[in-house]
Tab-separated table of C-alpha atoms and ligand atoms in Angstrom:
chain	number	residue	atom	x	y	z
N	19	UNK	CA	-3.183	-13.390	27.688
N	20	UNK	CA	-0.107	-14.537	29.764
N	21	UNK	CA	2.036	-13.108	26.868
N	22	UNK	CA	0.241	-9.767	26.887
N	23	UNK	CA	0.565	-9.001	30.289
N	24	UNK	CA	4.067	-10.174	30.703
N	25	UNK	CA	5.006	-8.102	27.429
N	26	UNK	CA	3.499	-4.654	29.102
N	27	UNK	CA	5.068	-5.853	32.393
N	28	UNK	CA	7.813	-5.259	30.802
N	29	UNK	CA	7.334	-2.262	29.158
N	30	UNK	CA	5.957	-0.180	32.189
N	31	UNK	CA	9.270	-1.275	33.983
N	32	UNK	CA	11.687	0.148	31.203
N	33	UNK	CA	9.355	3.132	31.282
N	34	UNK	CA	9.518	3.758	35.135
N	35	UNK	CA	13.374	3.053	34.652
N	36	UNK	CA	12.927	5.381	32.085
N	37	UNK	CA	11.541	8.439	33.633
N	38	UNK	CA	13.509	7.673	36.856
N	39	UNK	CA	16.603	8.570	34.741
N	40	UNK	CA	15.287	11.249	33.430
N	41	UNK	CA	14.142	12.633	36.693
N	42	UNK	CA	17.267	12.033	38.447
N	43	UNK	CA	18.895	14.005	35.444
N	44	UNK	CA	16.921	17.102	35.798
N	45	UNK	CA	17.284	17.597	39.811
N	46	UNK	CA	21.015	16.491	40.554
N	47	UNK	CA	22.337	19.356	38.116
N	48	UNK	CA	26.233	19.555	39.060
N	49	UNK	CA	26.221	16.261	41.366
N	50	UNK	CA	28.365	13.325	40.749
N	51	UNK	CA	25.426	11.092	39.594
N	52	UNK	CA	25.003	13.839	36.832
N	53	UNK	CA	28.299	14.027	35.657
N	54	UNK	CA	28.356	10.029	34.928
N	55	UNK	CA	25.308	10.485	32.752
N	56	UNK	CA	26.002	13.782	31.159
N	57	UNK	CA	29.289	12.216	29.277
N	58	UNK	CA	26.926	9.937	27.680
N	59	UNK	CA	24.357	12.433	26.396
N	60	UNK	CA	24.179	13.138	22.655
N	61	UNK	CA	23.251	16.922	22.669
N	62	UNK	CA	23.441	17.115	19.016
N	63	UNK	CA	20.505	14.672	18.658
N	64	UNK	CA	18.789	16.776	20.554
N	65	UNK	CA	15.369	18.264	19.195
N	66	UNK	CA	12.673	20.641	20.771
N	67	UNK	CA	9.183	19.048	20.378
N	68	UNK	CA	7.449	22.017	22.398
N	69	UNK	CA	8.287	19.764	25.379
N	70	UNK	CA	7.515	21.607	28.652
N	71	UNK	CA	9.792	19.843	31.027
N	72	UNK	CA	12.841	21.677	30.572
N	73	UNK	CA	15.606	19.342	31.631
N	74	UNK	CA	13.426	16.108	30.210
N	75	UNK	CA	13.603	17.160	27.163
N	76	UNK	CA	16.640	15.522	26.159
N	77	UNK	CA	15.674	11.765	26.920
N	78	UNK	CA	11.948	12.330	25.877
N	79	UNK	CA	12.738	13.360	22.658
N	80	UNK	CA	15.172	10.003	22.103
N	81	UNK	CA	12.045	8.454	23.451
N	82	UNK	CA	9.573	10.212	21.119
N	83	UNK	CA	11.674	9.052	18.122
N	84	UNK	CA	12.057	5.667	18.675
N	85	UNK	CA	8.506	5.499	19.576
N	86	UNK	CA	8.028	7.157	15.904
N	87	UNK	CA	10.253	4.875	14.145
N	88	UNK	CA	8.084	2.192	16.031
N	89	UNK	CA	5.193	3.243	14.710
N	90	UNK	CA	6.866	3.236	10.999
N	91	UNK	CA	7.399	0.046	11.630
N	92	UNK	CA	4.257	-1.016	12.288
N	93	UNK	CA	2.468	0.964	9.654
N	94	UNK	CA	4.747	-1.252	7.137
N	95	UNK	CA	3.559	-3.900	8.679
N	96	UNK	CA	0.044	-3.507	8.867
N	97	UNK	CA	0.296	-2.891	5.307
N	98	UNK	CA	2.531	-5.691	4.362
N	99	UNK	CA	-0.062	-7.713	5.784
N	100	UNK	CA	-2.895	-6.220	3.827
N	101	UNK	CA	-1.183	-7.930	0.803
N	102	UNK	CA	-0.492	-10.936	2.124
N	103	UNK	CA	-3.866	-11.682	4.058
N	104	UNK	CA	-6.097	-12.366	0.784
N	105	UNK	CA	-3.333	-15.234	-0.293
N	106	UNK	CA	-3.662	-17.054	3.386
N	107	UNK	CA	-7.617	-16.519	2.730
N	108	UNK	CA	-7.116	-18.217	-1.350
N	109	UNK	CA	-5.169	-21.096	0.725
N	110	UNK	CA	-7.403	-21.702	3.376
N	111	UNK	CA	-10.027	-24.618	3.415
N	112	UNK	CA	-12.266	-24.162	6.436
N	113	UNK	CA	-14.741	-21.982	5.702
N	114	UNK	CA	-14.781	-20.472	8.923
N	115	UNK	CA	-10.995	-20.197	8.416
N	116	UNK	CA	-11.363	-18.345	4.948
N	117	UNK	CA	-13.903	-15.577	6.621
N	118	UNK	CA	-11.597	-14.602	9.451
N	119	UNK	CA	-9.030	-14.054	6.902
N	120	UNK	CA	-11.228	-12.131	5.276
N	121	UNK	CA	-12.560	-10.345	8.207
N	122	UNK	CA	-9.258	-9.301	9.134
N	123	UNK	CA	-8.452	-7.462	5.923
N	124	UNK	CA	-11.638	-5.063	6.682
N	125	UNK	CA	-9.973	-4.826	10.456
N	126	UNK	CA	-6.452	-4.092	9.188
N	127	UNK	CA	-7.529	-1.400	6.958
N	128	UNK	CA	-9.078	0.319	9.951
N	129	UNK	CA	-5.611	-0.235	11.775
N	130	UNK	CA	-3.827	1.335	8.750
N	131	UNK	CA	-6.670	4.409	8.986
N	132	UNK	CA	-5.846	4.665	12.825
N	133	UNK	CA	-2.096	4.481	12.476
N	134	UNK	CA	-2.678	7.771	10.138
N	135	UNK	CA	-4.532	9.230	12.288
N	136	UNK	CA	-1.711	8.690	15.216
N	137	UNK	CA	0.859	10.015	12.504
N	138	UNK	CA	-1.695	13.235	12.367
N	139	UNK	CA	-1.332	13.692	16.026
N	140	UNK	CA	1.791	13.888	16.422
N	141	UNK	CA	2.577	16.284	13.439
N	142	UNK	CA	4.305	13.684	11.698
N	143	UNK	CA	3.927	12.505	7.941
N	144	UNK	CA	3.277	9.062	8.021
N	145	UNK	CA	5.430	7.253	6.837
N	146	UNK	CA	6.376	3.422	6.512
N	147	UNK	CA	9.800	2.045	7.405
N	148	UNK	CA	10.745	-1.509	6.412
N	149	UNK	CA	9.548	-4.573	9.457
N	150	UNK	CA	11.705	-7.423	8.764
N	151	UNK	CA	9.597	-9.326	11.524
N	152	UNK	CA	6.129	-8.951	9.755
N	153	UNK	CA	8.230	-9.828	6.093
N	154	UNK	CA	9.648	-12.937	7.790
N	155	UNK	CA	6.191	-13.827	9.461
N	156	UNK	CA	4.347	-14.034	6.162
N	157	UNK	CA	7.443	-15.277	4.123
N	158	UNK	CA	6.645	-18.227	6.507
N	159	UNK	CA	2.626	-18.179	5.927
N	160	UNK	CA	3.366	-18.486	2.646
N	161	UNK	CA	6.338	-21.431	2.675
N	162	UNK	CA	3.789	-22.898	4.782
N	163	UNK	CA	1.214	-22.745	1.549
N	164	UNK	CA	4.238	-23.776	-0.882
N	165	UNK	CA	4.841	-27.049	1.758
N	166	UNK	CA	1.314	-27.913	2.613
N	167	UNK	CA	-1.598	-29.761	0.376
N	168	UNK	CA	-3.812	-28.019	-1.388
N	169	UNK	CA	-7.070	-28.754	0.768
N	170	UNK	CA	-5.935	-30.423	3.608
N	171	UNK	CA	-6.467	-29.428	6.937
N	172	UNK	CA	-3.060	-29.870	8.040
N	173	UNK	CA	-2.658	-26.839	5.572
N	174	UNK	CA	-5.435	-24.816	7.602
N	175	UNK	CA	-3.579	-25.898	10.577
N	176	UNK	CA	-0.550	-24.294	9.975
N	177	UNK	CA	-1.987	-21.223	8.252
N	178	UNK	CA	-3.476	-20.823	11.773
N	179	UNK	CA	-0.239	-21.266	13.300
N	180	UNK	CA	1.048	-18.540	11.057
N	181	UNK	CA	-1.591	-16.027	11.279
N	182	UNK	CA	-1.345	-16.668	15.289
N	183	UNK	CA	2.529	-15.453	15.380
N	184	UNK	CA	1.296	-12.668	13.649
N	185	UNK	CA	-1.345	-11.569	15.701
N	186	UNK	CA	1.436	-12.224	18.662
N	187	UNK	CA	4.026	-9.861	17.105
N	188	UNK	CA	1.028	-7.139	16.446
N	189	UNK	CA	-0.296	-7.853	20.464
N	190	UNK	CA	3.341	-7.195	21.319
N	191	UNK	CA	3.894	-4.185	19.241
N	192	UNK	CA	0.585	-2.449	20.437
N	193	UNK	CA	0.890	-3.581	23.922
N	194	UNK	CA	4.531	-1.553	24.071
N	195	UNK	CA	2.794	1.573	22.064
N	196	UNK	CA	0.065	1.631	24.118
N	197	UNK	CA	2.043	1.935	27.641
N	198	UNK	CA	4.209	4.311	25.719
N	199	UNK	CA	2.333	6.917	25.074
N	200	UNK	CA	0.290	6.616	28.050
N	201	UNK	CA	4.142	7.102	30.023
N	202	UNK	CA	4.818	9.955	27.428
N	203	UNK	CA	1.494	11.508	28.649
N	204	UNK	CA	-0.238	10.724	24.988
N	205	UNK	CA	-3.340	9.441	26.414
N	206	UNK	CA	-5.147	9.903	23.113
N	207	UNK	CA	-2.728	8.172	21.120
N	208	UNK	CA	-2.360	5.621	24.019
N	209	UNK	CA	-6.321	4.833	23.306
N	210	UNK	CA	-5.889	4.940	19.565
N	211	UNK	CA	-3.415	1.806	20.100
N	212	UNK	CA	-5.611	0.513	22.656
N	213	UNK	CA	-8.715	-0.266	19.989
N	214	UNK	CA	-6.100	-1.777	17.510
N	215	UNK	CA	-4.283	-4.185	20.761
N	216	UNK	CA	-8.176	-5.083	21.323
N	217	UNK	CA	-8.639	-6.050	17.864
N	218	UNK	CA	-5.438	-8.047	17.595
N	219	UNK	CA	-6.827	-10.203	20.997
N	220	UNK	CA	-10.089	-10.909	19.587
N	221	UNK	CA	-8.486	-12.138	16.065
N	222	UNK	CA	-5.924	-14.225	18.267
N	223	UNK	CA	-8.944	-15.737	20.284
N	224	UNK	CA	-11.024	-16.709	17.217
N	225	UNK	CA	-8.081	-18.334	15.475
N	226	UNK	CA	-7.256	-20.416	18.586
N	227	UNK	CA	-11.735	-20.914	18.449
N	228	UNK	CA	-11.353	-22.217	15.075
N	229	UNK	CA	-8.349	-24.389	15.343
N	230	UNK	CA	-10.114	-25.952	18.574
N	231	UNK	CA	-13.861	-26.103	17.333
N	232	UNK	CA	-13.085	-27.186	14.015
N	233	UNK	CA	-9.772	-28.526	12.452
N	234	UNK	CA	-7.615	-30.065	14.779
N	235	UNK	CA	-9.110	-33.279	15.053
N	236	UNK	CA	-10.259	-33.258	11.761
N	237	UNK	CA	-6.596	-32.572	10.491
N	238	UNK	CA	-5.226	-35.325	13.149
N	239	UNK	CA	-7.095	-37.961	11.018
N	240	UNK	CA	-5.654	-36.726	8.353
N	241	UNK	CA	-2.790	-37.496	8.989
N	242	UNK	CA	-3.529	-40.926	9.956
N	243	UNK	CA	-1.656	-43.629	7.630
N	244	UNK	CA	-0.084	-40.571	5.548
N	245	UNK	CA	2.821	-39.773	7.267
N	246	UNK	CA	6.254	-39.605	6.196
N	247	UNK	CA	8.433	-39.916	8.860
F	316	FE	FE1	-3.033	-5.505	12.673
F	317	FE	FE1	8.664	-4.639	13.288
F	318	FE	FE1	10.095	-19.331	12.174
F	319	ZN	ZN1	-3.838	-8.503	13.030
């Protein structure tokens, strides 16, 4: 929760920082303040997006793409994780464990639909571009199942602990989208990441549920009289 609200702390201050540039741009035309920031402007990268605030155009649209290439990223991600979800679910123990796994792969197909459906709204082809987070985070889920007994709770443990950073990376993506687009005035969009960051919460809660309820203490003793070093 902490990390949430820190995360879009953030975010809404590099968006008012944001706009405040922007702002300034458009009203000081020929004053010194404009001159400093007009050397650094790429005009070539420049693209009309039927924008209706003449002199914001420039920044928005740098803004507009990286939020695109953002949600690229994401949609790889998503994806990625679609594949690598039923092989945490294969290597998981606790039952409880095994049907949140499972869960999620009905969730994150929804996520995929959604992130369509955002691609739709903005006129865009979607279109997945390469996260090396989300390949890292499940290279590690599954060096975790390479390292870890078949059947131990210790395994379920760490699965936990991998499946958590990924919720975390996916809490701190949406969180950042969903301020985005509500800065950029996309308040549909804006929602449409909003049901996803909800999602992502309530998977992170029951994970940290199960761990607590069930298989900590259990994998503790386990551990008991078995350790290497
Ligand atoms: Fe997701
Ligand atoms: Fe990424
Ligand atoms: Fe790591
Ligand atoms: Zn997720």
């Amino acid at each position: 929760m902490f990390f949430t609200l820190s995360n879009n702390y953030i975010t809404v201050n590099i968006n008012n920082q944001l706009m405040a540039k922007q702002t300034r741009g458009t009203k000081s035309s020929g004053s010194a303040s404009q001159a400093k920031t007009g050397s650094k402007s790429a005009p070539a990268k420049n693209k009309s997006n039927g924008n209706s605030e003449g002199g914001l155009k420039q920044d928005t649209s740098l803004l507009e793409e990286f939020v695109l290439d953002a949600i690229k990223d994401i949609y790889w991600a998503e994806k990625h994780l679609l594949k690598a979800l039923p092989k945490m679910t294969k290597a998981a123990t606790t039952p409880q464990l095994k049907q949140a796994f499972t869960d999620h792969v009905t969730v994150t197909e929804g996520q995929v639909s959604r992130l369509e459906q955002v691609f739709e709204l903005l006129g865009k082809k979607a279109q997945a571009k390469k996260c090396d987070a989300m390949e890292g985070l499940t290279k590690e889920a599954e060096g975790i199942i390479a390292e870890t007994e078949k059947g131990s709770l210790t395994r379920d443990v760490a699965l936990i602990m991998a499946a958590q950073k990924v919720e975390h990376y996916e809490i701190a993506t949406y969180g950042g989208l969903v301020q985005i687009a509500k800065t950029m005035g996309k308040d549909d969009i804006s929602q449409i990441f909003a049901q996803t960051l909800a999602e992502e919460k309530e998977a992170d809660h029951l994970l940290t549920e199960i761990a607590e309820n069930n298989i900590n203490m259990e994998a503790e003793q386990e551990g008991d009289g078995e350790e290497e070093a």
